Short mmCIF file of N, CA and C in Angstrom, two decimals:
data_model
loop_
_atom_site.label_atom_id
_atom_site.label_comp_id
_atom_site.label_asym_id
_atom_site.label_seq_id
_atom_site.Cartn_x
_atom_site.Cartn_y
_atom_site.Cartn_z
N UNK Y 1 0.84 -1.17 0.00
CA UNK Y 1 0.00 0.00 0.00
C UNK Y 1 0.89 1.24 0.00
N UNK Y 2 0.59 2.20 -0.86
CA UNK Y 2 1.33 3.45 -0.95
C UNK Y 2 0.84 4.40 0.14
N UNK Y 3 1.76 4.95 0.86
CA UNK Y 3 1.39 5.85 1.94
C UNK Y 3 2.20 7.13 1.82
N UNK Y 4 1.53 8.26 1.89
CA UNK Y 4 2.20 9.57 1.82
C UNK Y 4 1.80 10.37 3.04
N UNK Y 5 2.77 11.00 3.63
CA UNK Y 5 2.51 11.86 4.77
C UNK Y 5 2.71 13.30 4.32
N UNK Y 6 1.60 13.99 4.15
CA UNK Y 6 1.69 15.40 3.78
C UNK Y 6 0.38 16.07 4.12
N UNK Y 7 0.40 17.37 4.09
CA UNK Y 7 -0.80 18.17 4.29
C UNK Y 7 -1.25 18.64 2.91
N UNK Y 8 -2.52 18.92 2.78
CA UNK Y 8 -3.04 19.45 1.53
C UNK Y 8 -3.77 20.74 1.85
N UNK Y 9 -3.47 21.76 1.09
CA UNK Y 9 -4.12 23.05 1.26
C UNK Y 9 -4.94 23.34 0.01
N UNK Y 10 -6.12 23.88 0.20
CA UNK Y 10 -6.95 24.21 -0.95
C UNK Y 10 -7.98 25.27 -0.59
N UNK Y 11 -8.59 25.80 -1.60
CA UNK Y 11 -9.70 26.73 -1.46
C UNK Y 11 -10.86 26.19 -2.29
N UNK Y 12 -12.05 26.25 -1.76
CA UNK Y 12 -13.24 25.83 -2.49
C UNK Y 12 -14.39 26.70 -2.04
N UNK Y 13 -15.39 26.80 -2.88
CA UNK Y 13 -16.59 27.55 -2.54
C UNK Y 13 -17.70 27.09 -3.47
N UNK Y 14 -18.84 27.72 -3.34
CA UNK Y 14 -19.95 27.38 -4.22
C UNK Y 14 -19.61 27.75 -5.67
N UNK Y 15 -18.57 28.55 -5.87
CA UNK Y 15 -18.17 28.95 -7.21
C UNK Y 15 -17.21 27.94 -7.85
N UNK Y 16 -16.70 27.00 -7.08
CA UNK Y 16 -15.78 26.00 -7.64
C UNK Y 16 -14.64 25.71 -6.67
N UNK Y 17 -13.63 25.04 -7.19
CA UNK Y 17 -12.48 24.67 -6.36
C UNK Y 17 -11.22 25.33 -6.90
N UNK Y 18 -10.30 25.63 -5.98
CA UNK Y 18 -8.99 26.14 -6.35
C UNK Y 18 -8.01 25.00 -6.48
N UNK Y 19 -6.76 25.30 -6.82
CA UNK Y 19 -5.75 24.25 -6.95
C UNK Y 19 -5.38 23.68 -5.58
N UNK Y 20 -4.85 22.48 -5.60
CA UNK Y 20 -4.37 21.85 -4.37
C UNK Y 20 -2.92 22.23 -4.15
N UNK Y 21 -2.54 22.38 -2.90
CA UNK Y 21 -1.15 22.60 -2.54
C UNK Y 21 -0.72 21.46 -1.62
N UNK Y 22 0.28 20.70 -2.02
CA UNK Y 22 0.77 19.59 -1.22
C UNK Y 22 1.96 20.08 -0.40
N UNK Y 23 1.91 19.85 0.90
CA UNK Y 23 2.94 20.32 1.81
C UNK Y 23 3.59 19.11 2.45
N UNK Y 24 4.90 18.97 2.29
CA UNK Y 24 5.59 17.77 2.77
C UNK Y 24 6.25 17.97 4.13
N UNK Y 25 5.91 19.02 4.81
CA UNK Y 25 6.51 19.26 6.11
C UNK Y 25 5.49 19.85 7.05
N UNK Y 26 5.83 19.93 8.32
CA UNK Y 26 4.92 20.42 9.33
C UNK Y 26 4.54 21.88 9.06
N UNK Y 27 3.27 22.17 9.27
CA UNK Y 27 2.77 23.52 9.02
C UNK Y 27 2.93 24.36 10.28
N UNK Y 28 3.74 25.41 10.17
CA UNK Y 28 3.85 26.40 11.23
C UNK Y 28 3.23 27.70 10.70
N UNK Y 29 3.30 28.76 11.46
CA UNK Y 29 2.64 30.00 11.03
C UNK Y 29 3.23 30.54 9.73
N UNK Y 30 4.54 30.45 9.57
CA UNK Y 30 5.17 30.96 8.34
C UNK Y 30 4.71 30.15 7.12
N UNK Y 31 4.69 28.83 7.25
CA UNK Y 31 4.24 27.96 6.15
C UNK Y 31 2.76 28.22 5.87
N UNK Y 32 1.96 28.34 6.91
CA UNK Y 32 0.53 28.60 6.76
C UNK Y 32 0.31 29.88 5.96
N UNK Y 33 1.00 30.95 6.35
CA UNK Y 33 0.82 32.23 5.67
C UNK Y 33 1.33 32.18 4.23
N UNK Y 34 2.40 31.43 4.00
CA UNK Y 34 2.90 31.28 2.63
C UNK Y 34 1.89 30.54 1.77
N UNK Y 35 1.29 29.48 2.31
CA UNK Y 35 0.28 28.73 1.57
C UNK Y 35 -0.95 29.60 1.29
N UNK Y 36 -1.36 30.39 2.27
CA UNK Y 36 -2.49 31.29 2.06
C UNK Y 36 -2.17 32.30 0.96
N UNK Y 37 -0.95 32.81 0.99
CA UNK Y 37 -0.52 33.80 -0.01
C UNK Y 37 -0.51 33.21 -1.42
N UNK Y 38 -0.01 31.98 -1.55
CA UNK Y 38 0.17 31.38 -2.88
C UNK Y 38 -1.05 30.62 -3.38
N UNK Y 39 -1.96 30.23 -2.49
CA UNK Y 39 -3.12 29.46 -2.92
C UNK Y 39 -4.44 30.15 -2.62
N UNK Y 40 -4.64 30.59 -1.37
CA UNK Y 40 -5.92 31.17 -1.01
C UNK Y 40 -6.18 32.49 -1.73
N UNK Y 41 -5.23 33.40 -1.72
CA UNK Y 41 -5.47 34.70 -2.34
C UNK Y 41 -5.73 34.60 -3.84
N UNK Y 42 -4.87 33.91 -4.62
CA UNK Y 42 -5.17 33.80 -6.05
C UNK Y 42 -6.48 33.04 -6.33
N UNK Y 43 -6.75 32.00 -5.55
CA UNK Y 43 -7.99 31.24 -5.76
C UNK Y 43 -9.22 32.07 -5.44
N UNK Y 44 -9.16 32.85 -4.37
CA UNK Y 44 -10.32 33.67 -4.02
C UNK Y 44 -10.54 34.75 -5.07
N UNK Y 45 -9.45 35.30 -5.63
CA UNK Y 45 -9.60 36.27 -6.72
C UNK Y 45 -10.25 35.62 -7.94
N UNK Y 46 -9.80 34.41 -8.27
CA UNK Y 46 -10.35 33.71 -9.43
C UNK Y 46 -11.81 33.33 -9.23
N UNK Y 47 -12.14 32.85 -8.02
CA UNK Y 47 -13.49 32.37 -7.76
C UNK Y 47 -14.48 33.49 -7.44
N UNK Y 48 -13.98 34.58 -6.84
CA UNK Y 48 -14.91 35.61 -6.35
C UNK Y 48 -14.62 37.02 -6.86
N UNK Y 49 -13.51 37.22 -7.55
CA UNK Y 49 -13.17 38.56 -8.03
C UNK Y 49 -13.01 39.51 -6.86
N UNK Y 50 -13.65 40.66 -6.96
CA UNK Y 50 -13.56 41.67 -5.90
C UNK Y 50 -14.62 41.50 -4.82
N UNK Y 51 -15.48 40.51 -4.96
CA UNK Y 51 -16.55 40.31 -3.98
C UNK Y 51 -15.98 39.88 -2.63
N UNK Y 52 -16.65 40.28 -1.58
CA UNK Y 52 -16.25 39.87 -0.24
C UNK Y 52 -16.52 38.38 -0.05
N UNK Y 53 -15.72 37.76 0.78
CA UNK Y 53 -15.91 36.35 1.11
C UNK Y 53 -15.46 36.13 2.54
N UNK Y 54 -15.87 35.02 3.10
CA UNK Y 54 -15.45 34.62 4.44
C UNK Y 54 -14.62 33.36 4.30
N UNK Y 55 -13.43 33.38 4.86
CA UNK Y 55 -12.52 32.25 4.77
C UNK Y 55 -12.71 31.36 5.98
N UNK Y 56 -13.20 30.14 5.76
CA UNK Y 56 -13.43 29.18 6.84
C UNK Y 56 -12.18 28.34 7.03
N UNK Y 57 -11.75 28.23 8.26
CA UNK Y 57 -10.58 27.41 8.55
C UNK Y 57 -10.76 26.75 9.91
N UNK Y 58 -10.01 25.67 10.10
CA UNK Y 58 -10.11 25.01 11.40
C UNK Y 58 -9.24 25.73 12.43
N UNK Y 59 -9.28 25.26 13.64
CA UNK Y 59 -8.59 25.93 14.73
C UNK Y 59 -7.18 25.38 14.96
N UNK Y 60 -6.53 24.91 13.90
CA UNK Y 60 -5.15 24.46 14.03
C UNK Y 60 -4.30 25.64 14.52
N UNK Y 61 -3.31 25.40 15.35
CA UNK Y 61 -2.52 26.49 15.93
C UNK Y 61 -1.96 27.48 14.92
N UNK Y 62 -1.47 26.99 13.77
CA UNK Y 62 -0.91 27.91 12.76
C UNK Y 62 -1.98 28.81 12.17
N UNK Y 63 -3.23 28.34 12.15
CA UNK Y 63 -4.33 29.12 11.57
C UNK Y 63 -4.80 30.23 12.48
N UNK Y 64 -4.67 30.03 13.79
CA UNK Y 64 -5.20 31.03 14.73
C UNK Y 64 -4.11 31.79 15.45
N UNK Y 65 -2.86 31.61 15.03
CA UNK Y 65 -1.75 32.34 15.65
C UNK Y 65 -1.96 33.84 15.47
N UNK Y 66 -1.41 34.60 16.38
CA UNK Y 66 -1.57 36.05 16.34
C UNK Y 66 -1.04 36.63 15.02
N UNK Y 67 0.12 36.13 14.56
CA UNK Y 67 0.68 36.66 13.31
C UNK Y 67 -0.21 36.33 12.11
N UNK Y 68 -0.86 35.17 12.12
CA UNK Y 68 -1.77 34.80 11.03
C UNK Y 68 -3.02 35.67 11.10
N UNK Y 69 -3.53 35.90 12.29
CA UNK Y 69 -4.69 36.79 12.44
C UNK Y 69 -4.36 38.20 11.95
N UNK Y 70 -3.18 38.67 12.28
CA UNK Y 70 -2.73 39.99 11.81
C UNK Y 70 -2.63 40.00 10.29
N UNK Y 71 -2.10 38.91 9.72
CA UNK Y 71 -1.97 38.80 8.27
C UNK Y 71 -3.35 38.92 7.61
N UNK Y 72 -4.35 38.19 8.17
CA UNK Y 72 -5.71 38.28 7.64
C UNK Y 72 -6.26 39.70 7.77
N UNK Y 73 -6.08 40.30 8.94
CA UNK Y 73 -6.59 41.66 9.16
C UNK Y 73 -5.95 42.66 8.20
N UNK Y 74 -4.64 42.54 7.98
CA UNK Y 74 -3.94 43.45 7.08
C UNK Y 74 -4.48 43.36 5.65
N UNK Y 75 -4.93 42.19 5.25
CA UNK Y 75 -5.47 41.98 3.91
C UNK Y 75 -6.98 42.18 3.84
N UNK Y 76 -7.61 42.42 4.98
CA UNK Y 76 -9.06 42.62 5.01
C UNK Y 76 -9.85 41.35 4.78
N UNK Y 77 -9.27 40.18 5.12
CA UNK Y 77 -9.95 38.90 4.95
C UNK Y 77 -10.69 38.54 6.23
N UNK Y 78 -11.98 38.30 6.12
CA UNK Y 78 -12.77 37.88 7.26
C UNK Y 78 -12.66 36.37 7.40
N UNK Y 79 -12.35 35.93 8.60
CA UNK Y 79 -12.20 34.50 8.84
C UNK Y 79 -13.32 33.95 9.70
N UNK Y 80 -13.63 32.71 9.47
CA UNK Y 80 -14.59 31.98 10.29
C UNK Y 80 -13.84 30.78 10.85
N UNK Y 81 -13.61 30.78 12.15
CA UNK Y 81 -12.90 29.67 12.77
C UNK Y 81 -13.86 28.53 13.04
N UNK Y 82 -13.42 27.33 12.72
CA UNK Y 82 -14.25 26.15 12.80
C UNK Y 82 -13.47 25.06 13.50
N UNK Y 83 -14.05 24.39 14.49
CA UNK Y 83 -13.31 23.33 15.17
C UNK Y 83 -12.83 22.27 14.19
N UNK Y 84 -11.55 21.89 14.29
CA UNK Y 84 -11.00 20.95 13.31
C UNK Y 84 -11.58 19.55 13.46
N UNK Y 85 -12.18 19.24 14.59
CA UNK Y 85 -12.73 17.90 14.77
C UNK Y 85 -14.22 17.83 14.47
N UNK Y 86 -14.79 18.88 13.91
CA UNK Y 86 -16.22 18.87 13.58
C UNK Y 86 -16.44 18.38 12.16
N UNK Y 87 -16.04 17.13 11.88
CA UNK Y 87 -16.15 16.61 10.52
C UNK Y 87 -17.59 16.58 10.02
N UNK Y 88 -18.54 16.38 10.91
CA UNK Y 88 -19.92 16.36 10.49
C UNK Y 88 -20.43 17.75 10.12
N UNK Y 89 -19.75 18.79 10.60
CA UNK Y 89 -20.16 20.16 10.30
C UNK Y 89 -19.21 20.85 9.32
N UNK Y 90 -18.17 20.16 8.89
CA UNK Y 90 -17.15 20.75 8.04
C UNK Y 90 -17.40 20.36 6.59
N UNK Y 91 -17.92 21.27 5.76
CA UNK Y 91 -18.29 20.93 4.38
C UNK Y 91 -17.15 20.38 3.53
N UNK Y 92 -15.91 20.76 3.80
CA UNK Y 92 -14.80 20.26 2.98
C UNK Y 92 -14.69 18.74 3.08
N UNK Y 93 -15.13 18.19 4.21
CA UNK Y 93 -15.08 16.73 4.36
C UNK Y 93 -15.95 16.04 3.32
N UNK Y 94 -17.06 16.67 2.93
CA UNK Y 94 -17.91 16.10 1.87
C UNK Y 94 -17.15 16.05 0.55
N UNK Y 95 -16.36 17.09 0.27
CA UNK Y 95 -15.58 17.09 -0.97
C UNK Y 95 -14.51 16.01 -0.94
N UNK Y 96 -13.86 15.82 0.21
CA UNK Y 96 -12.84 14.77 0.30
C UNK Y 96 -13.48 13.39 0.14
N UNK Y 97 -14.70 13.23 0.61
CA UNK Y 97 -15.41 11.96 0.42
C UNK Y 97 -15.67 11.71 -1.06
N UNK Y 98 -16.04 12.75 -1.79
CA UNK Y 98 -16.24 12.63 -3.23
C UNK Y 98 -14.94 12.24 -3.92
N UNK Y 99 -13.84 12.89 -3.54
CA UNK Y 99 -12.53 12.57 -4.13
C UNK Y 99 -12.18 11.11 -3.86
N UNK Y 100 -12.33 10.67 -2.62
CA UNK Y 100 -12.00 9.28 -2.27
C UNK Y 100 -12.86 8.29 -3.05
N UNK Y 101 -14.15 8.60 -3.19
CA UNK Y 101 -15.05 7.70 -3.92
C UNK Y 101 -14.64 7.62 -5.39
N UNK Y 102 -14.32 8.77 -6.01
CA UNK Y 102 -13.92 8.77 -7.41
C UNK Y 102 -12.59 8.07 -7.63
N UNK Y 103 -11.76 8.03 -6.58
CA UNK Y 103 -10.43 7.42 -6.71
C UNK Y 103 -10.39 5.97 -6.24
N UNK Y 104 -11.52 5.44 -5.87
CA UNK Y 104 -11.59 4.10 -5.28
C UNK Y 104 -10.83 3.04 -6.07
N UNK Y 105 -10.90 3.07 -7.38
CA UNK Y 105 -10.26 2.05 -8.20
C UNK Y 105 -8.88 2.48 -8.72
N UNK Y 106 -8.41 3.63 -8.30
CA UNK Y 106 -7.10 4.11 -8.72
C UNK Y 106 -6.01 3.36 -7.98
N UNK Y 107 -5.00 2.93 -8.69
CA UNK Y 107 -3.89 2.18 -8.08
C UNK Y 107 -2.55 2.81 -8.47
N UNK Y 108 -2.21 3.96 -7.86
CA UNK Y 108 -0.93 4.59 -8.19
C UNK Y 108 0.25 3.74 -7.69
N UNK Y 109 1.35 3.84 -8.41
CA UNK Y 109 2.55 3.06 -8.07
C UNK Y 109 3.57 3.86 -7.27
N UNK Y 110 3.41 5.17 -7.25
CA UNK Y 110 4.36 6.00 -6.51
C UNK Y 110 3.68 7.31 -6.10
N UNK Y 111 4.41 8.10 -5.36
CA UNK Y 111 3.85 9.35 -4.83
C UNK Y 111 3.45 10.32 -5.94
N UNK Y 112 4.23 10.39 -7.00
CA UNK Y 112 3.90 11.31 -8.10
C UNK Y 112 2.59 10.90 -8.79
N UNK Y 113 2.40 9.60 -8.99
CA UNK Y 113 1.15 9.13 -9.60
C UNK Y 113 -0.04 9.40 -8.69
N UNK Y 114 0.14 9.21 -7.39
CA UNK Y 114 -0.93 9.48 -6.44
C UNK Y 114 -1.29 10.96 -6.45
N UNK Y 115 -0.27 11.81 -6.41
CA UNK Y 115 -0.51 13.26 -6.44
C UNK Y 115 -1.25 13.66 -7.71
N UNK Y 116 -0.83 13.12 -8.86
CA UNK Y 116 -1.48 13.43 -10.13
C UNK Y 116 -2.93 12.97 -10.13
N UNK Y 117 -3.18 11.79 -9.57
CA UNK Y 117 -4.55 11.27 -9.52
C UNK Y 117 -5.43 12.13 -8.61
N UNK Y 118 -4.90 12.55 -7.49
CA UNK Y 118 -5.67 13.42 -6.59
C UNK Y 118 -5.98 14.74 -7.27
N UNK Y 119 -4.97 15.33 -7.93
CA UNK Y 119 -5.18 16.61 -8.60
C UNK Y 119 -6.21 16.50 -9.72
N UNK Y 120 -6.13 15.44 -10.51
CA UNK Y 120 -7.09 15.25 -11.60
C UNK Y 120 -8.51 15.06 -11.06
N UNK Y 121 -8.62 14.28 -10.02
CA UNK Y 121 -9.93 14.05 -9.42
C UNK Y 121 -10.49 15.33 -8.83
N UNK Y 122 -9.65 16.08 -8.13
CA UNK Y 122 -10.07 17.35 -7.53
C UNK Y 122 -10.54 18.32 -8.62
N UNK Y 123 -9.80 18.40 -9.71
CA UNK Y 123 -10.14 19.31 -10.80
C UNK Y 123 -11.46 18.94 -11.48
N UNK Y 124 -11.87 17.68 -11.35
CA UNK Y 124 -13.12 17.24 -11.99
C UNK Y 124 -14.35 17.62 -11.17
N UNK Y 125 -14.17 18.14 -9.97
CA UNK Y 125 -15.31 18.50 -9.13
C UNK Y 125 -15.93 19.81 -9.63
N UNK Y 126 -17.21 19.76 -9.87
CA UNK Y 126 -17.93 20.95 -10.34
C UNK Y 126 -18.64 21.63 -9.18
N UNK Y 127 -19.01 22.89 -9.33
CA UNK Y 127 -19.77 23.56 -8.26
C UNK Y 127 -21.07 22.85 -7.91
N UNK Y 128 -21.67 22.14 -8.87
CA UNK Y 128 -22.91 21.43 -8.62
C UNK Y 128 -22.68 20.32 -7.62
#
């Protein structure tokens, strides 16, 4: 069985999904803010343009650190903190269930094939 240990960062909304970001190391505040800068901001611009949005995130320490809160405030991004263990209330979990179901018969041979399969499956998700 192929096993990969990494974090995945993404943005999604009723307007669609943004690209996935695969992180191969522990997320601290600096990494969190870098991922937000490179994935969340461009994705929110693409999905919402200049319209206001609320960024939902779990209560992981890097997400609620003072420097991350300051980063959000400086950019005028409104955040909604959500308990990370509320899988029944966390809509992103429904999307991950869809990805897992679509990938059920996928048999990647290495990490690169797995990453490509996840990205292709994620990109196939429509707003509907």
